[in-house]
Every structure is written in C-alpha cells, then in structure tokens.
Coordinates of C-alpha atoms and ligand atoms in Angstrom, one line a residue:
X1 CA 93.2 81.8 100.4
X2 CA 96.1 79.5 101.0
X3 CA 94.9 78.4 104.6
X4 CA 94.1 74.5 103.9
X5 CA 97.2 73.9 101.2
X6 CA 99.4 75.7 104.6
X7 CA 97.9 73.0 106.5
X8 CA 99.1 70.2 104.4
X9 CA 102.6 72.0 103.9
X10 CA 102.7 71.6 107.7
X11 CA 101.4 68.3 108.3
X12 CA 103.8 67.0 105.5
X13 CA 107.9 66.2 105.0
X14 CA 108.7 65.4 101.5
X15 CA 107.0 67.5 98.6
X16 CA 107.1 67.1 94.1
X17 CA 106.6 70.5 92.8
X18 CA 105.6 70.5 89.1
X19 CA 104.6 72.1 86.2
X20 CA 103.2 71.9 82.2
X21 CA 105.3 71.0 79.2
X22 CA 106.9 73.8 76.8
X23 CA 108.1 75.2 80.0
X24 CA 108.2 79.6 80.3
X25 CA 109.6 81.8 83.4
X26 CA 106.2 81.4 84.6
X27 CA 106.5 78.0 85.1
X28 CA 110.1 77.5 86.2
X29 CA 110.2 80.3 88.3
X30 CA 107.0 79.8 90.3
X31 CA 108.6 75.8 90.4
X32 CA 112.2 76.8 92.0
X33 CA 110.7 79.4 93.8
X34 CA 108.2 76.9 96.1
X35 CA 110.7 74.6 95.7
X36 CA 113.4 76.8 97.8
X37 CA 110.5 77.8 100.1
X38 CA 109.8 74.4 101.2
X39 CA 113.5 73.3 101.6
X40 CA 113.7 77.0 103.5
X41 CA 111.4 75.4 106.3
X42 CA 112.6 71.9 106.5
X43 CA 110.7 70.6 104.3
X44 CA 111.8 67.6 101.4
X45 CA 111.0 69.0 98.0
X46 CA 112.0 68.3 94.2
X47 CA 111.0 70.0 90.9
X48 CA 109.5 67.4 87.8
X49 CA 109.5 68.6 84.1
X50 CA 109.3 66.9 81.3
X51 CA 111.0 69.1 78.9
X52 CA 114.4 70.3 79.5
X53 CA 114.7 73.6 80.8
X54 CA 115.4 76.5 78.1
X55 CA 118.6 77.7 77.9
X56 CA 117.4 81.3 78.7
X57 CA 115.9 79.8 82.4
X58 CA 119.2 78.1 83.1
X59 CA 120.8 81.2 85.2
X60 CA 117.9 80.8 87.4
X61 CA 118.9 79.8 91.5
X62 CA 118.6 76.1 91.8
X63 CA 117.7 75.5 87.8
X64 CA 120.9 73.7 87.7
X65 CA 120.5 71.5 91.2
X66 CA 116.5 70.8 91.7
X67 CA 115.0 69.6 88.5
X68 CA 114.7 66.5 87.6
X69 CA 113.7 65.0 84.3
X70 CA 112.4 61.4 85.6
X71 CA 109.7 60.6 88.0
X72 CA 111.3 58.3 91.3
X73 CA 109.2 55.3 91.1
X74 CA 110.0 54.6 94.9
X75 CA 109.6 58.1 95.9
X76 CA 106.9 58.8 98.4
X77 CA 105.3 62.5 98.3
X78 CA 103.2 64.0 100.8
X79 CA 101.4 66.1 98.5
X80 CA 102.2 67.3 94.6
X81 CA 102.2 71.0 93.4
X82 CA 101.0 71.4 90.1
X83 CA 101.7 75.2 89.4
X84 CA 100.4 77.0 86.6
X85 CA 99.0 74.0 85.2
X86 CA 95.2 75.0 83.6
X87 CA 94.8 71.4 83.6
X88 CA 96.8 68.3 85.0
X89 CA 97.3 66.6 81.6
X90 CA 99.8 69.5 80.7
X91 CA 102.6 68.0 83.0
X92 CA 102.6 65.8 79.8
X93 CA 103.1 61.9 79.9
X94 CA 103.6 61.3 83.6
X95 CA 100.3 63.4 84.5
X96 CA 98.9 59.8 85.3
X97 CA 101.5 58.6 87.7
X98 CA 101.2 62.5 89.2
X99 CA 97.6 62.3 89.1
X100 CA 97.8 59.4 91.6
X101 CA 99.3 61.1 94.1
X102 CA 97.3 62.6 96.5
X103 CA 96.8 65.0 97.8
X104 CA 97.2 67.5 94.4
X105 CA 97.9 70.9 94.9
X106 CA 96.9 73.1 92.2
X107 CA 97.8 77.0 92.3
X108 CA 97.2 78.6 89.1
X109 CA 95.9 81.4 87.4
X110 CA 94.5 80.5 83.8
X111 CA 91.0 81.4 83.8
X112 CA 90.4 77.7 82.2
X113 CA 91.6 76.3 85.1
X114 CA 88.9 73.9 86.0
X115 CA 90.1 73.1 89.7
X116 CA 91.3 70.1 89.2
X117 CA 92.6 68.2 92.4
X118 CA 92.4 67.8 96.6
X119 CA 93.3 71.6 96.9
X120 CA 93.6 74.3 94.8
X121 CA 94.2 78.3 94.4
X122 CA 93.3 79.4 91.0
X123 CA 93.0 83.4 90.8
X124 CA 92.6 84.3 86.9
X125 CA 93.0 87.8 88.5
X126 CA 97.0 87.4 89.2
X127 CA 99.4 88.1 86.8
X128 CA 101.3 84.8 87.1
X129 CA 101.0 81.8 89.2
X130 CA 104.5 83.4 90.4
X131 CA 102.5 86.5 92.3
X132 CA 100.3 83.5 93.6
X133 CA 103.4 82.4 95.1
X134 CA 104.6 85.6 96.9
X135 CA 101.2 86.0 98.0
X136 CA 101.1 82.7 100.0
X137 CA 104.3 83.0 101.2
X138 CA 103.3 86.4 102.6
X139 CA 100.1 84.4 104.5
X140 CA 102.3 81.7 105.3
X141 CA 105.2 84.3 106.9
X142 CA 108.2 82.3 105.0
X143 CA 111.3 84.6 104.2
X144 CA 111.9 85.3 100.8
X145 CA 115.7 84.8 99.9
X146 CA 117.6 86.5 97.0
X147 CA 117.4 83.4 95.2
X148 CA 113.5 82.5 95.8
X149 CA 112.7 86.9 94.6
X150 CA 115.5 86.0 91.7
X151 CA 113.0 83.4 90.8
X152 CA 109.2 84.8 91.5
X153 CA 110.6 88.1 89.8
X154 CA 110.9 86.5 86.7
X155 CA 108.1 84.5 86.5
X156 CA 106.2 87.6 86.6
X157 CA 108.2 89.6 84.4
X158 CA 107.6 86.8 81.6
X159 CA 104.4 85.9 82.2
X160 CA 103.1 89.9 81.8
X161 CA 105.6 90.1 78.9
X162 CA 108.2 92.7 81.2
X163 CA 105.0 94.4 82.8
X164 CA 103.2 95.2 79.3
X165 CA 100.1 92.9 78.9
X166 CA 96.8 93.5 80.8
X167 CA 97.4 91.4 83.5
X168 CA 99.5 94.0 84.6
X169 CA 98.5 96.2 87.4
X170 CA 99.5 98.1 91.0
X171 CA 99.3 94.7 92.6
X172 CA 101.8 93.5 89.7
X173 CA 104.0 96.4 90.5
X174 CA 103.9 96.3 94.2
X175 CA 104.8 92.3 94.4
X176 CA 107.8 93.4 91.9
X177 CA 109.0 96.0 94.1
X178 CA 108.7 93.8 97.2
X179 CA 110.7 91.6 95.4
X180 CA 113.1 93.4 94.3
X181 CA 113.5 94.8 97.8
X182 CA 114.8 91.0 99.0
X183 CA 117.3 91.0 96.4
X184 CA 116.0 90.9 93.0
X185 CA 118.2 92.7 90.0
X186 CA 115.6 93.6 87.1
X187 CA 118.5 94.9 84.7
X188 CA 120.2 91.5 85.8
X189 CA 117.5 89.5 85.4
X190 CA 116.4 91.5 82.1
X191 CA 119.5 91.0 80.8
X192 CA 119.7 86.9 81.3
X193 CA 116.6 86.4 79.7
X194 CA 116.3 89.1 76.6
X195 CA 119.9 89.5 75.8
X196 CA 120.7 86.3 75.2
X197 CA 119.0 84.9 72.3
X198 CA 120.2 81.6 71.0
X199 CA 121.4 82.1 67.0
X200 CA 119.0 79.2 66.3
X201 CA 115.9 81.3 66.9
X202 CA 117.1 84.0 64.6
X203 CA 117.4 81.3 62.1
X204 CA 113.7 80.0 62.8
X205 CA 112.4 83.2 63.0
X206 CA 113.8 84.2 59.5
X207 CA 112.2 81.0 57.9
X208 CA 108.8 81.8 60.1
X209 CA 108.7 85.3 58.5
X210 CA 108.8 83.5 54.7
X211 CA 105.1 81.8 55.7
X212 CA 103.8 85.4 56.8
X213 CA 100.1 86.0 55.7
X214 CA 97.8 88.9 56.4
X215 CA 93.9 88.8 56.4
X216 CA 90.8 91.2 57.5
X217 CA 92.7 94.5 56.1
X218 CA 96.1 93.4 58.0
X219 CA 94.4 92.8 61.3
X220 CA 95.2 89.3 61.4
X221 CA 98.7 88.0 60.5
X222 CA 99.8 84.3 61.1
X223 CA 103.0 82.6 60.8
X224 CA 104.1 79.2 60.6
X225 CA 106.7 77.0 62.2
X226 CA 106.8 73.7 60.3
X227 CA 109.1 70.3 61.8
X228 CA 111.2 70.8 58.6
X229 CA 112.2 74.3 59.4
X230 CA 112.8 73.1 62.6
X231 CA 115.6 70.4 61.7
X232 CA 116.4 72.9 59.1
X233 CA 118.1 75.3 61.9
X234 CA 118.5 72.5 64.4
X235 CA 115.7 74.3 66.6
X236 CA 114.0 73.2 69.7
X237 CA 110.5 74.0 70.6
X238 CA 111.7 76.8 73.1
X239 CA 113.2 78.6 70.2
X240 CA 109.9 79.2 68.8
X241 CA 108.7 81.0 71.7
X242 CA 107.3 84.1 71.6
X243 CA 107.0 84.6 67.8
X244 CA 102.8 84.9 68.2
X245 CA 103.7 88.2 70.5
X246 CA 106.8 89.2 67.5
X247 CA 104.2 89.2 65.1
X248 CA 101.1 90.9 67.3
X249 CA 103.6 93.8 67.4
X250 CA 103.3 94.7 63.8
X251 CA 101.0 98.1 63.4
X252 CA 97.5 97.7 62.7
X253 CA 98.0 93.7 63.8
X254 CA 95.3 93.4 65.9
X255 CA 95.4 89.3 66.2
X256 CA 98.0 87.1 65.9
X257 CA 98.5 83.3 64.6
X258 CA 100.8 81.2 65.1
X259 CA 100.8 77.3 63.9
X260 CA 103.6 75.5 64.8
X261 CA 103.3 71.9 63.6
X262 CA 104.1 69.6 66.3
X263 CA 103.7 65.8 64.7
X264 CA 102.2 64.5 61.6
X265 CA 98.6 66.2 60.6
X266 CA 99.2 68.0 64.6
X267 CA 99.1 71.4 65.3
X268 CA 99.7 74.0 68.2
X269 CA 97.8 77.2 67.5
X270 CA 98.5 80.3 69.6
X271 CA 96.5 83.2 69.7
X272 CA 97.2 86.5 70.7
X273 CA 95.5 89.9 70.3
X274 CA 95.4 93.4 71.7
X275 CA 92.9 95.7 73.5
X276 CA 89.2 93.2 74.0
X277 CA 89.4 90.8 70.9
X278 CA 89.1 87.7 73.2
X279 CA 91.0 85.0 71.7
X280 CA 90.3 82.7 75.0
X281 CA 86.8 82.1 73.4
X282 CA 88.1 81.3 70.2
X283 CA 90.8 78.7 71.5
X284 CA 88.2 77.7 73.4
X285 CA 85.4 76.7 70.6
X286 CA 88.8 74.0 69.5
X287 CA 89.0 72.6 72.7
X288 CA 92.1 75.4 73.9
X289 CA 91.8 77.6 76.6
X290 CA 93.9 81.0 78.0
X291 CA 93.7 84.3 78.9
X292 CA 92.0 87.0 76.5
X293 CA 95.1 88.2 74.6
X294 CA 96.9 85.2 74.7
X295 CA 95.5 81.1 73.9
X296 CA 96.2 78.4 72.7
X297 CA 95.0 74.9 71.6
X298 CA 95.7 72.3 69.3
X299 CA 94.1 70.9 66.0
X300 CA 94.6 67.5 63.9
X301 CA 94.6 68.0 60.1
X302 CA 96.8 69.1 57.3
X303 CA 98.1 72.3 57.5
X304 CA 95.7 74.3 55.1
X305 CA 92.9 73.1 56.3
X306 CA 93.9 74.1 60.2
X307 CA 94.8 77.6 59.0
X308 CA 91.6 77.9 57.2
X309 CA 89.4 76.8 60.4
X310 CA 91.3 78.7 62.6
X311 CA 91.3 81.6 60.3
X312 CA 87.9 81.6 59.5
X313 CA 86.3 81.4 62.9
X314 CA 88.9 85.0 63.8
X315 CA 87.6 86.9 60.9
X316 CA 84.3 85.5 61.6
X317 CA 84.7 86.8 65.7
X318 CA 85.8 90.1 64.0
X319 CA 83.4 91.3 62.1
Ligands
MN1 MN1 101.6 81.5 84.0

C-alpha cells in the first residue's frame, strides 16, 4: 500500500509533515510520529499547524521541539505529508502555499477523503491515520522508538474514543499492543490526556449545558457553544472538544448536535450518533463529510435558522 510514497521517502532529504486545523491526538500524534520516523532514517523533517497545539497534546515526544506555527518561505521540501487531512483545505490558510508543493502525500482515513494529491493512502477501514502509520512503518522496516509508539498510541486511542467507537477492532487492538510492546504506557498516556482537564472547559461546558434541547422523544439532543460564552470563560476552541460525544452519552441519546459558532452568521456543526444512524450522509447533504457516528460541516446563517435545518433534516433521516 505504501510502496510508491517509500519510494519518494527514499529518493528525498528534507520532508513538511502536516495536518488539519482544530488539531486532536489523531492529528498530532500521527504528525510527531512520521515526523520522528523520518528524522530516525536521516531524513530532514518538520511538523506545520496552524493552531496551537492543545494543552492536553503538549506531553507528547517532540510536541515541544518539532512544530512549527509559520510556513519557511525559503524552505525547500522534497515532498509534503498531509495526514489525516479528508481534504487539503483543512490545513487551513496556508493549504495554498502547501498545495504548491509537490509532490503531496496524503495518508488518511476519512471515508470523504477524495484523494487529493501526487500520492496517497486513504483506508476509511483504519481506525486512525495513526494505525496507517504503524502500518507503513511495518512495510517500510523503520524501528519504532518509545517516543514515535508514545505518539501512534495516542493517536489511536483518541481517534477510537479509548477503543470504544466502531472503528475499533482486532486490528485496532493488535497495533495497540504492538505498540505498547516498544514502550508505550496506556495508564500514562491515559492519564496525560483524560486527567487533566483545563478548568476553562468545565466552565464552557456548564454554560453549553444551559442551551440543551431534546427532540424526536429525547433521541436527538443538541448543545450550543456561542463566541460570547467563549470570552465569557476565556475558552479556546480546544476546550470545546468533545462535548458532541458528552452529550451522545446521555441514555436514550441516539444523535447528537453540537453548534459551536465560529464567526459572525458561521457555524461548525458536529454530528455524532450510535449503532447505524449515519450522520456522514447527513453532514454530507451541507457540504460536511466524516465517518458514520461522527461529522461534521459547516453552515452560514443565524443561529436559529442553522439549528432548524440541521435539526430538521435528523428527524427527517429518523423517521
Ligand atoms: Mn483521524
């Protein structure tokens, strides 16, 4: 699978490893991972993200050391990763400059990836783009240091919400237990990224809980994260992670909503359900994309009428 992107690994010296905006484990993980793999073979390699890296990713190996915020306008690349990127506008304002660096790697495992660029690995049947990962540096022979297992670890503990969503299966297990063979701690790792929540996100989450609505019997509840409550608490967008998933764990909650509002008249809508309710389809009738219990896209208009498009087109799916 990884044959012709091992080729170009081989053939090239200096290598930009990047990912999409509102960064997860997923993301970062799979990032610092290749990025220690190339750099583990000689190889010149940096990471690129837009957004700052979350708090609760910071203990990760090289987090502190290998990303960088601003695009080297004298660099020269040999090639570009774009990891778990469904599309390559979702590196966010430099996915222009990126785009014109060639060739583009893209390894990913949204099924709305649309192959975008020179070479890519898109499986919709991995977990994470981090199991992607292990599985070309398997083909590839590379060792897997404590630090790179530290980091494709948790990008596949996040990204299968700590081995609980459907994307979750032996092959999930066996690449976690290979990992934590080369030196992965899971209570460690556990412990850095779920016991540590920043007070801020308590805060958000309490005001989030006052917009709490319920419709089809209770099988749909949304939430809302508005800029105000934001400032309000002195949040950033990575504290509002996760609240779609806090809410689909109520009983009888068999879809989730949640609108955070990201400019004037703009909103982020995530989806996410349990058991077959495809919410992929849905994100994808407004332009989103995803996987079946979890999507996402984004919708101009005032909040009300958002909510009631959004809304209507679930209970509508539902019936
Ligand atoms: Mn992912």
């Amino acid at each position: 699978m990884f044959s012709k992107i091992l080729e170009i690994v081989d053939a090239g010296k200096s290598f930009l490893v990047t990912s999409h905006v509102r960064l997860d484990g997923d993301a970062i993980g799979s990032e610092l991972a290749l990025c220690l793999l190339l750099r583990a073979i000689g190889k010149e390699a940096t990471v690129y993200n837009q957004d700052p890296t979350p708090e609760s990713y910071l203990f990760l190996p090289g987090a502190g050391d290998l990303i960088f915020h601003r695009l080297d306008a004298d660099a020269y690349y040999d090639a570009v990763f774009a990891l778990d990127c469904s599309e390559l506008e979702r590196i966010g304002d430099e996915s222009v400059r990126i785009g014109g660096i060639s060739p583009i790697i893209n390894i990913d495992h949204h099924i709305s990836n649309r192959t975008f660029g020179d070479y890519y690995a898109v499986d919709p049947g991995a977990s994470s783009t981090g199991e992607l990962l292990f599985r070309m540096a398997e083909e590839a022979g590379w060792e897997l240091s404590p630090e790179i297992a530290t980091n494709l670890y948790t990008a596949i503990l996040t990204d299968t919400g700590s081995f609980r969503y459907s994307n979750t299966g032996a092959g999930t297990f066996s690449v976690a237990g290979a990992l934590v063979e080369r030196g992965a701690d899971p209570a460690w790792i556990a412990e850095q990224i779920y016991d540590s929540v920043p007070a801020q996100k308590v805060k958000l989450l309490h005001r989030a809980l006052g917009t709490i609505g319920f419709a089809s019997g209770g099988r749909i509840c949304s939430v809302l994260v508005s800029r105000r409550m934001m400032e309000e608490v002195q949040a950033r967008p990575e504290h509002a992670e996760n609240f779609a998933e806090f809410i689909r764990s109520i009983s009888g909650v068999e879809v989730s909503i949640f609108f955070t509002e990201i400019s004037d008249r703009q909103y982020k809508v995530s989806f996410r359900s349990k058991g077959s309710f495809d919410v992929e389809e849905i994100a994808g009738r407004f332009g989103g994309g995803g996987h079946r219990n979890a999507a996402a896209c984004r919708l101009p208009g005032a909040y009300e009428e958002v909510r009631h498009a959004v809304m209507a087109a679930v209970q509508a799916k539902m019936k």
